[in-house]
Coordinates of C-alpha atoms in Angstrom, one line a residue:
Chain A
M1 CA -63.3 65.0 -46.1
L2 CA -62.8 62.3 -43.6
A3 CA -62.6 58.9 -46.1
L4 CA -62.4 54.4 -45.6
V5 CA -58.8 53.7 -47.8
I6 CA -59.7 49.6 -48.5
Q7 CA -57.7 47.0 -50.3
V8 CA -59.2 45.6 -52.5
A9 CA -57.4 42.3 -54.4
E10 CA -54.2 44.1 -54.5
E11 CA -55.2 48.0 -55.3
R12 CA -56.3 50.3 -52.9
F13 CA -59.6 51.9 -53.4
V14 CA -61.4 55.3 -50.7
V15 CA -65.2 54.9 -50.1
P16 CA -66.4 58.1 -48.7
A17 CA -67.3 57.4 -44.7
A18 CA -70.6 59.9 -45.6
R19 CA -71.9 56.8 -47.5
V20 CA -71.1 54.2 -45.3
A21 CA -73.7 53.0 -42.8
E22 CA -71.5 51.0 -40.6
V23 CA -68.2 49.2 -40.8
L24 CA -69.3 45.4 -40.1
P25 CA -66.5 42.1 -39.3
R26 CA -67.0 39.8 -42.3
V27 CA -69.9 37.5 -41.0
Q28 CA -71.0 34.0 -42.1
L29 CA -73.0 35.1 -45.9
A30 CA -76.0 32.3 -47.1
P31 CA -75.2 31.9 -50.5
V32 CA -78.0 32.5 -53.5
P33 CA -78.3 30.4 -56.3
R34 CA -77.9 31.5 -59.9
A35 CA -76.5 34.4 -58.8
A36 CA -73.6 36.6 -60.5
A37 CA -69.8 34.7 -59.1
W38 CA -69.4 38.7 -57.8
H39 CA -72.6 37.8 -55.2
A40 CA -71.5 36.8 -52.1
G41 CA -74.4 36.0 -50.9
L42 CA -77.0 37.6 -48.2
F43 CA -76.9 38.4 -44.1
S44 CA -79.0 39.6 -41.8
Y45 CA -79.2 43.0 -41.2
R46 CA -81.4 44.6 -38.7
G47 CA -83.9 42.5 -39.7
S48 CA -83.7 42.8 -43.1
A49 CA -81.9 40.5 -45.6
L50 CA -79.4 42.1 -46.7
P51 CA -77.0 41.2 -51.1
V52 CA -73.7 41.0 -50.3
M53 CA -71.0 41.8 -53.3
D54 CA -67.7 40.7 -53.4
L55 CA -65.2 44.1 -55.1
S56 CA -62.4 41.3 -55.7
R57 CA -64.7 39.6 -57.8
R58 CA -66.4 42.6 -59.0
L59 CA -63.6 44.5 -59.6
R60 CA -60.5 41.9 -60.2
D61 CA -62.3 38.6 -61.4
E62 CA -61.1 37.6 -58.1
R63 CA -61.6 35.6 -55.1
C64 CA -61.4 37.5 -51.8
T65 CA -58.9 37.3 -49.9
T66 CA -60.2 35.4 -46.6
R67 CA -58.3 37.6 -44.1
L68 CA -59.1 38.0 -39.8
G69 CA -59.3 42.0 -41.4
N70 CA -62.3 41.3 -43.9
R71 CA -65.0 43.6 -43.6
V72 CA -69.0 44.2 -44.9
L73 CA -68.7 47.4 -46.1
V74 CA -72.8 48.6 -45.2
V75 CA -73.7 51.2 -48.5
D76 CA -77.3 52.8 -49.0
V77 CA -76.7 53.6 -52.7
P78 CA -79.5 56.0 -54.6
R79 CA -81.5 54.2 -57.3
P80 CA -84.5 55.5 -59.4
S81 CA -86.9 52.6 -57.9
G82 CA -85.0 54.2 -54.6
V83 CA -82.0 54.4 -52.0
E84 CA -80.6 50.2 -52.0
R85 CA -79.0 49.0 -48.9
W86 CA -75.8 46.9 -49.8
G87 CA -73.0 44.5 -48.0
L88 CA -69.7 45.4 -50.1
L89 CA -67.1 43.0 -49.1
V90 CA -63.9 44.2 -49.5
E91 CA -60.9 42.6 -47.8
Q92 CA -59.6 44.9 -45.4
V93 CA -60.0 49.1 -44.5
L94 CA -56.5 50.1 -44.2
Q95 CA -57.0 54.0 -43.4
V96 CA -59.7 56.0 -41.8
R97 CA -58.5 59.5 -43.1
D98 CA -59.2 63.2 -44.2
V99 CA -58.3 63.3 -48.4
E100 CA -57.7 66.9 -49.6
D101 CA -60.0 67.6 -52.6
A102 CA -63.6 68.2 -51.2
E103 CA -65.1 69.2 -55.3
A104 CA -63.3 66.4 -56.7
L105 CA -64.0 63.8 -53.8
G106 CA -67.2 65.2 -55.1
Q107 CA -68.1 64.9 -58.3
G108 CA -64.2 63.3 -60.0
R109 CA -62.9 59.5 -60.4
V110 CA -59.8 60.1 -58.3
V111 CA -58.4 62.1 -54.3
G112 CA -54.9 62.6 -53.6
L113 CA -53.8 61.4 -50.6
G114 CA -51.3 64.0 -50.5
E115 CA -46.8 63.8 -51.0
G116 CA -48.6 63.2 -55.0
E117 CA -50.5 60.2 -54.2
L118 CA -54.7 59.9 -56.3
L119 CA -56.1 56.7 -55.5
Q120 CA -59.3 55.8 -57.4
V121 CA -63.1 56.4 -55.5
L122 CA -65.3 54.0 -56.1
D123 CA -68.1 55.3 -58.2
L124 CA -70.7 52.7 -55.9
E125 CA -73.9 53.5 -58.9
A126 CA -71.5 52.2 -61.3
L127 CA -71.1 49.3 -60.0
L128 CA -74.1 48.7 -59.7
D129 CA -76.6 50.0 -62.8
A130 CA -73.4 47.8 -64.8
G131 CA -73.6 43.9 -63.1
E132 CA -77.5 44.3 -61.4
A133 CA -79.1 42.9 -64.3
R134 CA -76.5 40.6 -64.6
A135 CA -76.0 40.5 -60.8
L136 CA -79.7 39.8 -60.3
D137 CA -82.5 37.3 -62.0
G138 CA -85.9 36.0 -60.9
A139 CA -86.0 35.0 -57.0
A140 CA -82.9 36.8 -55.3
R141 CA -83.7 39.6 -56.7
A142 CA -88.1 40.1 -56.1
E143 CA -86.2 38.9 -52.4
V144 CA -83.6 42.7 -52.4
P145 CA -85.9 45.2 -50.8
Chain B
M1 CA 61.4 -83.3 -19.5
R2 CA 58.3 -82.8 -20.9
R3 CA 55.2 -81.9 -19.9
F4 CA 52.0 -84.2 -20.3
S5 CA 50.0 -80.5 -21.4
D6 CA 52.4 -80.0 -23.1
L7 CA 52.3 -83.3 -25.6
S8 CA 50.2 -83.9 -28.6
I9 CA 46.5 -84.7 -28.1
T10 CA 47.6 -87.0 -30.8
H11 CA 49.9 -88.3 -28.2
K12 CA 47.5 -88.1 -25.5
L13 CA 45.4 -90.0 -26.2
G14 CA 47.7 -92.6 -27.0
C15 CA 48.5 -92.8 -23.2
L16 CA 44.5 -93.2 -22.2
V17 CA 44.9 -96.1 -24.7
F18 CA 47.7 -97.5 -23.2
V19 CA 47.1 -97.3 -19.8
F20 CA 42.9 -98.2 -20.2
V21 CA 44.5 -101.4 -22.0
I22 CA 47.5 -101.7 -19.1
G23 CA 44.1 -101.9 -17.0
F24 CA 42.6 -104.0 -19.1
V25 CA 45.4 -106.8 -18.8
A26 CA 45.5 -106.5 -15.4
F27 CA 42.1 -106.6 -14.6
G28 CA 41.8 -110.0 -17.0
A29 CA 44.4 -111.5 -14.9
L30 CA 43.7 -111.1 -11.8
S31 CA 40.1 -112.5 -12.9
Y32 CA 41.6 -115.6 -14.4
R33 CA 42.8 -116.1 -11.5
T34 CA 40.2 -115.6 -9.4
L35 CA 38.4 -117.9 -11.0
E36 CA 40.9 -120.5 -11.0
H37 CA 41.5 -120.4 -7.3
V38 CA 37.9 -120.9 -6.7
E39 CA 36.6 -122.7 -10.0
V40 CA 34.9 -126.5 -8.9
T41 CA 37.8 -128.9 -7.6
G42 CA 39.9 -125.9 -7.1
P43 CA 41.8 -125.7 -4.6
L44 CA 39.2 -123.4 -2.3
Y45 CA 36.7 -125.5 -3.8
V46 CA 38.7 -128.7 -2.8
D47 CA 38.8 -127.0 0.7
I48 CA 35.4 -126.1 1.4
I49 CA 33.9 -129.6 0.4
R50 CA 36.4 -130.6 2.5
H51 CA 35.6 -129.0 5.5
K52 CA 31.4 -130.1 5.3
D53 CA 32.9 -133.9 4.9
V54 CA 34.3 -133.7 8.3
V55 CA 31.1 -131.8 9.3
A56 CA 29.2 -134.6 7.5
D57 CA 31.5 -137.5 8.5
V58 CA 31.7 -136.6 12.5
L59 CA 27.9 -136.4 13.0
P60 CA 25.3 -138.8 13.0
P61 CA 23.1 -137.9 10.0
P62 CA 19.1 -136.3 11.3
E63 CA 17.6 -138.4 7.6
F64 CA 19.1 -141.6 8.8
I65 CA 17.5 -143.1 11.4
I66 CA 20.9 -145.1 12.6
E67 CA 20.7 -143.2 16.8
S68 CA 17.6 -143.9 16.7
Y69 CA 18.4 -147.5 16.4
L70 CA 21.2 -147.6 18.8
V71 CA 19.3 -145.4 21.2
A72 CA 15.9 -147.1 20.8
L73 CA 18.1 -150.7 21.8
S74 CA 20.5 -148.8 24.8
A75 CA 17.2 -147.9 26.4
A76 CA 15.8 -151.3 25.9
L77 CA 18.7 -152.9 27.3
E78 CA 19.6 -150.4 30.3
P79 CA 17.9 -151.7 32.9
D80 CA 17.4 -148.5 35.4
A81 CA 14.5 -147.1 34.7
A82 CA 15.0 -143.9 35.3
S83 CA 18.1 -144.0 32.7
A84 CA 15.3 -145.6 29.5
Q85 CA 12.8 -143.1 30.4
Q86 CA 15.8 -140.1 29.5
L87 CA 16.9 -142.1 26.6
L88 CA 13.3 -142.4 25.3
G89 CA 12.9 -138.9 25.9
R90 CA 15.8 -138.5 23.9
L91 CA 13.5 -140.7 20.9
R92 CA 11.3 -138.4 20.8
A93 CA 13.2 -135.6 20.4
L94 CA 15.5 -137.3 17.5
R95 CA 11.6 -138.3 15.7
K96 CA 11.3 -133.8 15.7
E97 CA 14.2 -133.5 14.7
F98 CA 13.9 -136.0 11.5
E99 CA 10.6 -134.8 11.0
V100 CA 11.8 -131.0 10.7
R101 CA 14.3 -132.4 8.3
H102 CA 11.8 -134.3 6.9
E103 CA 10.2 -131.1 6.1
H104 CA 13.0 -129.1 5.0
W105 CA 14.4 -131.9 2.2
A106 CA 10.9 -132.0 1.0
T107 CA 10.6 -128.2 0.1
E108 CA 14.5 -128.7 -1.8
P109 CA 14.8 -128.9 -5.3
L110 CA 15.5 -132.4 -5.6
N111 CA 15.5 -134.5 -8.7
S112 CA 13.4 -136.4 -8.9
A113 CA 14.5 -140.0 -8.3
L114 CA 16.7 -138.2 -5.7
A115 CA 13.2 -137.0 -4.3
R116 CA 11.2 -140.8 -4.7
A117 CA 14.3 -142.2 -2.7
L118 CA 15.2 -139.7 -0.1
L119 CA 10.9 -139.2 0.8
T120 CA 9.2 -141.6 0.2
R121 CA 11.6 -144.9 0.8
S122 CA 13.4 -143.6 3.5
Y123 CA 10.7 -141.7 4.7
D124 CA 8.0 -144.6 4.9
P125 CA 10.1 -147.5 7.1
A126 CA 11.8 -144.4 9.2
M127 CA 7.4 -143.7 10.2
R128 CA 7.1 -147.0 10.5
F129 CA 10.0 -147.6 13.1
Y130 CA 8.6 -144.5 15.4
D131 CA 5.2 -146.1 15.3
V132 CA 6.4 -149.2 17.1
V133 CA 8.7 -147.2 19.6
E134 CA 6.1 -144.6 20.1
R135 CA 3.5 -148.2 20.8
Q136 CA 4.8 -151.0 22.0
L137 CA 8.5 -150.2 22.7
E138 CA 7.6 -147.6 25.3
P139 CA 4.7 -149.4 27.0
A140 CA 7.8 -152.8 27.3
I141 CA 10.3 -150.5 28.5
T142 CA 7.1 -148.7 31.4
A143 CA 5.8 -152.3 32.5
R144 CA 9.4 -152.8 32.9
D145 CA 9.2 -155.5 30.5
G146 CA 13.0 -155.8 29.2
E147 CA 12.2 -158.7 27.5
A148 CA 9.7 -157.6 25.4
A149 CA 11.7 -154.5 24.7
I150 CA 14.2 -156.9 23.2
K151 CA 11.9 -158.8 20.9
I152 CA 10.4 -155.6 19.9
A153 CA 13.8 -154.3 18.6
Q154 CA 15.3 -156.8 17.6
G155 CA 12.3 -157.9 16.2
P156 CA 9.9 -155.1 14.3
L157 CA 12.0 -152.5 14.9
R158 CA 15.7 -154.0 12.9
F159 CA 12.8 -154.6 10.4
H160 CA 11.7 -151.1 10.1
Y161 CA 15.7 -150.0 10.0
D162 CA 17.0 -152.5 7.9
E163 CA 14.4 -151.9 5.2
H164 CA 15.1 -147.2 6.4
R165 CA 18.8 -148.1 5.7
R166 CA 18.4 -149.6 2.3
A167 CA 16.6 -147.0 1.4
V168 CA 19.2 -144.2 2.3
D169 CA 22.3 -146.2 1.1
E170 CA 20.2 -146.2 -2.5
V171 CA 19.6 -142.0 -1.7
V172 CA 23.4 -142.0 -1.2
K173 CA 24.4 -143.3 -4.9
L174 CA 22.3 -141.2 -6.5
A175 CA 23.3 -138.3 -4.8
S176 CA 26.7 -139.1 -5.2
K177 CA 26.5 -139.5 -9.0
Q178 CA 24.4 -136.1 -8.8
V179 CA 27.4 -134.7 -7.0
T180 CA 29.4 -136.6 -9.8
A181 CA 27.3 -135.2 -12.9
D182 CA 27.6 -131.2 -11.7
E183 CA 31.4 -131.2 -11.1
R184 CA 32.3 -132.3 -14.7
D185 CA 29.5 -129.9 -15.9
A186 CA 31.5 -127.3 -13.2
I187 CA 34.2 -127.8 -14.7
D188 CA 33.3 -127.7 -18.8
E189 CA 31.3 -124.4 -18.2
I190 CA 34.6 -123.5 -16.9
A191 CA 37.0 -124.3 -18.9
F192 CA 35.0 -123.1 -21.7
V193 CA 33.8 -119.4 -19.8
K194 CA 38.1 -118.9 -19.7
K195 CA 39.1 -119.6 -23.5
E196 CA 35.3 -116.4 -23.9
L197 CA 37.5 -114.4 -21.8
L198 CA 41.0 -114.7 -23.6
W199 CA 39.2 -114.0 -26.9
M200 CA 36.9 -111.4 -25.8
A201 CA 40.3 -109.4 -24.3
I202 CA 42.4 -110.0 -26.9
G203 CA 38.6 -107.8 -29.2
I204 CA 38.0 -105.1 -26.6
I205 CA 41.9 -104.0 -26.8
G206 CA 42.4 -104.6 -31.1
L207 CA 38.7 -102.7 -31.4
S208 CA 40.1 -99.8 -28.3
I209 CA 43.0 -99.0 -30.4
A210 CA 41.2 -99.0 -33.0
I211 CA 38.5 -96.8 -32.1
A212 CA 41.5 -94.4 -29.9
Y213 CA 42.2 -94.3 -33.6
A214 CA 39.8 -93.2 -35.2
I215 CA 38.6 -90.6 -32.7
A216 CA 42.3 -88.8 -32.8
R217 CA 41.5 -88.6 -36.9
S218 CA 37.9 -86.9 -36.9
L219 CA 38.7 -85.2 -33.5
I220 CA 42.2 -83.6 -35.1
A221 CA 39.8 -82.9 -38.3
R222 CA 37.2 -81.0 -36.8
L223 CA 39.5 -79.4 -34.3
Q224 CA 40.9 -78.1 -37.5
S225 CA 37.9 -77.3 -39.3
S226 CA 36.8 -75.0 -36.2
S227 CA 39.6 -73.4 -35.9
V228 CA 39.9 -72.1 -39.2
A229 CA 35.8 -70.6 -38.7
L230 CA 37.2 -69.8 -34.9
M231 CA 39.9 -67.7 -37.0
S232 CA 37.6 -66.0 -39.1
T233 CA 35.9 -65.7 -36.3
A234 CA 38.2 -63.9 -34.1
T235 CA 38.8 -61.5 -37.1
Q236 CA 35.0 -61.1 -37.5
I237 CA 34.6 -59.8 -33.8
S238 CA 37.8 -57.8 -33.7
A239 CA 36.3 -56.2 -37.3
T240 CA 33.3 -55.9 -34.9
G241 CA 35.2 -54.7 -31.9
R242 CA 36.9 -51.5 -34.1
E243 CA 33.4 -50.5 -35.5
Q244 CA 32.0 -50.7 -32.1
Q245 CA 34.7 -48.5 -31.3
A246 CA 34.3 -45.8 -34.2
T247 CA 30.1 -46.0 -33.4
V248 CA 31.0 -45.4 -30.1
S249 CA 33.8 -42.3 -30.0
N250 CA 31.0 -41.1 -32.8
Y251 CA 28.6 -41.9 -29.7
S252 CA 30.9 -39.9 -27.2
A253 CA 30.4 -36.9 -30.1
S254 CA 26.6 -37.0 -30.8
A255 CA 26.5 -36.8 -27.1
A256 CA 28.4 -33.8 -26.6
E257 CA 26.4 -31.8 -28.8
I258 CA 23.0 -33.1 -27.1
A259 CA 24.3 -31.7 -24.1
A260 CA 25.5 -28.6 -25.5
A261 CA 21.9 -28.7 -26.8
V262 CA 20.6 -29.7 -23.8
K263 CA 21.8 -26.6 -21.9
E264 CA 21.0 -24.5 -25.1
I265 CA 17.3 -25.6 -23.8
S266 CA 18.1 -25.0 -20.8
A267 CA 19.1 -21.1 -21.8
T268 CA 16.2 -20.9 -23.5
S269 CA 13.9 -22.5 -21.4
Q270 CA 15.2 -19.9 -18.4
E271 CA 14.8 -17.0 -20.7
L272 CA 11.3 -17.9 -21.6
R273 CA 10.6 -18.1 -17.4
T274 CA 11.8 -14.3 -17.9
T275 CA 9.9 -13.4 -20.4
L276 CA 6.5 -15.4 -18.8
D277 CA 7.0 -13.5 -15.1
G278 CA 6.9 -10.3 -17.8
I279 CA 3.9 -11.6 -19.0
A280 CA 2.1 -12.3 -16.2
A281 CA 3.1 -8.6 -14.4
A282 CA 2.0 -7.0 -17.3
A283 CA -1.6 -9.1 -17.4
S284 CA -2.4 -7.9 -13.5
R285 CA -1.7 -5.3 -14.2
S286 CA -4.4 -4.9 -17.1
A287 CA -6.7 -7.1 -14.6
S288 CA -6.1 -4.6 -12.2
T289 CA -6.6 -1.0 -15.2
A290 CA -9.4 -3.4 -17.2
E291 CA -11.3 -3.7 -13.3
Q292 CA -10.8 0.7 -12.8
G293 CA -12.1 1.1 -15.7
R294 CA -15.2 -0.7 -14.9
E295 CA -15.5 1.0 -11.9
Q296 CA -15.9 4.3 -13.1
L297 CA -18.4 2.8 -16.0
V298 CA -20.0 1.5 -13.5
E299 CA -19.6 5.6 -11.9
M300 CA -21.0 6.5 -16.4
D301 CA -23.5 4.0 -16.1
T302 CA -24.5 5.6 -12.8
T303 CA -24.5 9.5 -14.5
M304 CA -25.6 7.9 -17.6
S305 CA -29.2 6.5 -16.4
K306 CA -29.3 9.8 -14.5
L307 CA -29.2 11.9 -17.5
A308 CA -31.5 9.8 -18.9
G309 CA -33.1 10.3 -16.0
S310 CA -32.9 13.8 -16.7
T311 CA -33.5 14.0 -20.6
D312 CA -37.5 12.3 -19.7
T313 CA -37.3 15.4 -16.7
I314 CA -36.4 17.8 -19.8
S315 CA -38.9 16.4 -22.1
S316 CA -42.1 16.5 -20.3
K317 CA -41.4 20.2 -19.4
L318 CA -41.2 20.8 -22.7
A319 CA -44.9 19.3 -23.2
V320 CA -45.6 21.4 -20.4
I321 CA -44.1 24.9 -22.7
R322 CA -46.1 23.0 -25.6
E323 CA -49.2 23.3 -24.2
K324 CA -48.0 27.0 -22.6
A325 CA -47.6 28.5 -25.2
S326 CA -50.3 27.1 -27.2
D327 CA -52.3 28.9 -24.2
I328 CA -50.1 31.5 -25.5
N329 CA -52.0 31.8 -28.2
T330 CA -55.6 31.0 -27.6
V331 CA -54.8 34.2 -25.3
V332 CA -53.2 36.3 -28.3
T333 CA -55.8 35.0 -30.6
T334 CA -57.6 36.1 -28.3
I335 CA -56.4 39.9 -28.1
T336 CA -55.8 39.5 -32.0
K337 CA -60.0 39.5 -32.1
V338 CA -60.1 42.3 -29.0
A339 CA -57.9 44.4 -31.6
D340 CA -59.5 44.0 -34.3
Q341 CA -63.2 44.8 -32.5
T342 CA -61.7 47.5 -31.6
N343 CA -60.7 48.5 -34.9
L344 CA -63.8 48.1 -35.7
L345 CA -65.1 49.9 -33.5
S346 CA -63.4 53.0 -34.1
V347 CA -63.9 53.0 -37.5
N348 CA -67.1 53.1 -37.3
A349 CA -67.2 55.7 -34.5
A350 CA -65.5 57.8 -36.5
I351 CA -67.6 57.3 -40.0
E352 CA -70.6 58.2 -37.0
A353 CA -68.6 61.2 -36.2
E354 CA -68.3 62.6 -39.7
K355 CA -72.0 62.2 -39.3
A356 CA -72.6 64.5 -37.0
G357 CA -70.6 67.0 -38.1
E358 CA -69.5 70.2 -36.4
Y359 CA -70.3 68.4 -32.8
G360 CA -68.0 65.0 -33.1
L361 CA -64.9 66.8 -34.6
G362 CA -64.0 65.9 -30.5
F363 CA -64.8 62.7 -31.0
L364 CA -63.2 61.8 -34.2
V365 CA -60.0 62.6 -32.3
V366 CA -60.8 59.8 -29.7
A367 CA -61.9 57.4 -32.2
R368 CA -58.2 58.3 -33.7
E369 CA -56.4 57.2 -30.5
I370 CA -59.0 53.9 -30.7
R371 CA -57.8 53.0 -33.9
R372 CA -54.0 53.7 -33.4
L373 CA -53.9 51.6 -29.8
A374 CA -56.1 48.6 -31.5
D375 CA -53.5 48.4 -34.3
Q376 CA -50.2 48.9 -31.9
S377 CA -52.3 46.3 -30.4
A378 CA -52.8 44.3 -34.0
V379 CA -49.3 44.4 -34.7
A380 CA -48.1 44.4 -31.1
T381 CA -50.2 40.8 -31.4
L382 CA -48.5 39.9 -34.5
D383 CA -45.4 40.1 -32.9
I384 CA -45.9 37.9 -29.6
E385 CA -47.5 35.3 -32.3
Q386 CA -44.9 35.3 -34.0
M387 CA -43.1 34.7 -30.9
V388 CA -45.1 31.9 -29.8
R389 CA -44.7 30.2 -33.4
Q390 CA -41.3 30.5 -32.7
M391 CA -40.7 29.6 -30.3
Q392 CA -43.0 26.7 -30.6
S393 CA -41.5 25.2 -33.1
A394 CA -37.6 25.4 -30.5
V395 CA -39.4 23.3 -28.6
S396 CA -41.1 21.0 -31.1
S397 CA -37.1 20.6 -32.1
G398 CA -35.8 20.4 -28.9
V399 CA -38.3 18.4 -28.3
M400 CA -37.2 16.2 -30.8
E401 CA -34.1 17.0 -29.7
M402 CA -34.3 15.8 -26.4
D403 CA -36.1 12.6 -27.7
K404 CA -32.8 11.9 -30.0
F405 CA -31.3 13.3 -27.2
A406 CA -32.7 10.4 -24.8
E407 CA -32.8 7.5 -27.5
E408 CA -29.1 8.2 -27.6
V409 CA -28.0 7.9 -23.8
R410 CA -30.1 5.0 -23.6
R411 CA -28.1 3.2 -26.1
G412 CA -25.0 4.9 -24.6
V413 CA -26.5 3.5 -21.5
A414 CA -26.9 0.1 -23.4
T415 CA -23.0 0.5 -24.9
V416 CA -22.3 1.0 -21.5
A417 CA -23.7 -2.3 -20.4
D418 CA -22.0 -3.8 -22.8
V419 CA -18.5 -2.6 -22.3
G420 CA -18.4 -3.6 -18.8
A421 CA -19.3 -7.3 -19.3
Q422 CA -16.8 -6.6 -21.9
L423 CA -14.5 -5.3 -19.4
G424 CA -15.4 -8.2 -17.0
Q425 CA -14.9 -10.4 -19.1
L426 CA -11.7 -9.4 -20.1
I427 CA -10.6 -9.4 -16.8
E428 CA -11.3 -12.7 -16.2
D429 CA -9.8 -14.0 -19.6
V430 CA -6.6 -12.3 -18.0
Q431 CA -7.3 -13.6 -14.6
G432 CA -7.5 -17.4 -16.3
L433 CA -4.2 -16.2 -18.2
S434 CA -2.3 -15.5 -15.2
G435 CA -3.5 -19.1 -13.6
R436 CA -2.5 -20.6 -17.9
I437 CA 1.0 -18.4 -17.4
E438 CA 1.5 -20.2 -14.1
T439 CA 0.9 -23.7 -15.5
V440 CA 2.8 -23.3 -18.1
H441 CA 5.3 -21.6 -16.1
E442 CA 5.4 -23.9 -13.4
G443 CA 5.9 -26.8 -17.0
M444 CA 8.8 -24.6 -17.8
Q445 CA 9.9 -24.5 -14.6
S446 CA 9.6 -28.8 -15.3
Q447 CA 11.3 -28.3 -18.1
A448 CA 14.5 -27.0 -16.8
I449 CA 14.6 -30.1 -14.2
G450 CA 14.5 -32.1 -16.7
A451 CA 16.6 -30.0 -19.8
S452 CA 19.6 -30.0 -16.7
Q453 CA 18.1 -33.9 -15.4
I454 CA 19.0 -35.2 -19.4
N455 CA 22.3 -33.3 -18.6
E456 CA 23.1 -35.4 -15.8
A457 CA 22.4 -38.6 -17.4
M458 CA 24.9 -36.9 -20.7
G459 CA 27.3 -36.7 -18.2
Q460 CA 26.7 -40.3 -16.7
L461 CA 26.4 -42.1 -20.5
T462 CA 29.7 -39.9 -21.6
E463 CA 31.1 -41.3 -18.3
G464 CA 29.4 -44.5 -19.9
V465 CA 30.8 -44.0 -22.9
R466 CA 34.2 -43.6 -22.0
Q467 CA 34.3 -46.9 -20.4
T468 CA 32.6 -48.4 -23.0
A469 CA 35.5 -47.6 -25.7
A470 CA 38.1 -48.3 -22.7
S471 CA 36.6 -51.9 -22.4
L472 CA 36.2 -52.1 -26.1
K473 CA 40.1 -51.7 -26.1
E474 CA 40.3 -54.5 -23.7
F475 CA 38.1 -56.6 -25.8
S476 CA 40.4 -55.4 -29.0
G477 CA 43.1 -56.5 -27.5
A478 CA 41.8 -59.4 -26.3
T479 CA 40.3 -61.0 -29.8
D480 CA 44.5 -59.8 -31.2
S481 CA 45.7 -62.2 -28.6
L482 CA 42.4 -65.2 -29.6
R483 CA 43.7 -65.0 -33.2
D484 CA 46.8 -65.6 -32.2
V485 CA 46.7 -68.3 -29.7
V486 CA 43.8 -70.1 -32.6
A487 CA 47.2 -68.7 -35.5
G488 CA 49.4 -71.4 -33.0
L489 CA 46.7 -74.2 -32.7
R490 CA 45.9 -74.2 -36.1
R491 CA 49.7 -74.3 -36.6
E492 CA 50.5 -76.8 -34.2
L493 CA 46.9 -78.8 -36.2
S494 CA 48.9 -78.6 -39.6
E495 CA 52.4 -79.7 -38.2
R496 CA 50.6 -83.0 -36.7
T497 CA 48.9 -83.5 -39.8
A498 CA 51.5 -83.0 -41.6

């Protein structure tokens, strides 16, 4: 199974390629007032405003290191109210590679990279469940499709 | 027999007085005899008077008109007309002669009685006589009137003649009386003068002897005191002469020392001159060396100027390099961006290939290759970036170094100019120094000449001193003999006065 190894605040995580719609370079973001700290802002993606989550803030309460290799991963997250499309701001995409355990990837929270190395798989739903209510209020929430 | 110069001064003075007295007595006797001889009523006087009497007795007196009367009578009695006229002429001449004599006596200083008798009482009848002759006798004789003429001659003429004759007699009497009185006065006066002369002679002789004695006494006394003073003076002179001899010998020693010192000075000046020659040579050598140094400095200056130009060129080149490096940076950035885009593209391609499942497997391999290329490009660009950065910093430090170097070169050029100026100054100084050394050299030369002249002069001076010493020796001998003479004089004087 193909997966993306990403770097967020000195740590590496794995995101399954099947869940990534597109990888984009970092673009200029429009800030959202009264939003949570990890909400990096909005940008226009194929005609709609896409909210961007700063994973460094979300996972480690650190500001994302700005570099040329910063990427925004466009992902679709299934929600009770329908599929939500989010942008995840990561420091860089380190690798695109095959990971070993397909099942583990599907069900568990870690995957092996070979030679005994394990990386945590990013749980997108959990990221949104835990923080959505806090992160978005009023106006900002209303603009999210 | 003693000579006159051997006599003492007293005897000499005595001789003088003796000779004077003898002379004076002889003179007085001669004067007395002469006076005796020529005195009034003396033999000479008597002789003179006698001869005067002879003349007076022989010649008819012009002031007495007896001849005129006789001539008038003769004329009156003369029968021959021519002879008569001749006699009349004689009468006129006699009248003229009478008038001349009368004029003479009118100016003579006669006493009043005599003058009245001669000039008035005898003159008036005479003049009347001549008037009668002229007015009456001459016409009668001229008219050949013998009778009348005789009458006139015996009448008025005789009367006037008699009157005149009486006056003349009186004149003779008066004059004789005067002469007798004068003779007596003269005899008295001469006798008085003779007595005076005798006393005067005695007085003068006595006075002369007394004065001569006094002079001799005072002269001897003064000579004695003078001889004492002379003796002491001679002693002093002799002492002074000895002192001077000592001084002269000292002086000759000093002169010898001075001569030695002058010789030393001359030798020293010679050495100094040699040293000066050495200094002058060294100065000219250093001047030429400095000249060479200056030439080299000029070359160095040119080289430094070139170097400054070169550093400027290098700086501009470095600036160009920096510009190029920043250009390279731009290119590298572009390449990096391209690599990044390529990487992104490969990631998306891989994702799409995964989604394509079975059909996307080949595409996935391509995407991987692309990704690897992109990574290599990224690494290469990283390397390039680093290299460019290093190059830039190197260029920057190079530019800085270059700037510093250029500054130092500029300073070096200024220093070289300074050194050149100083060297020029040094050369000028050294050249001036050689001129001054020349001056000093000349001074030394003239000093050496002066020293030799001094030496010569000292030699002459020494010779002079030697001569002076000899003269002093002679002088000493002279003072000794002078002392002897003075001692002899004193001895003689003391013998005379003792």
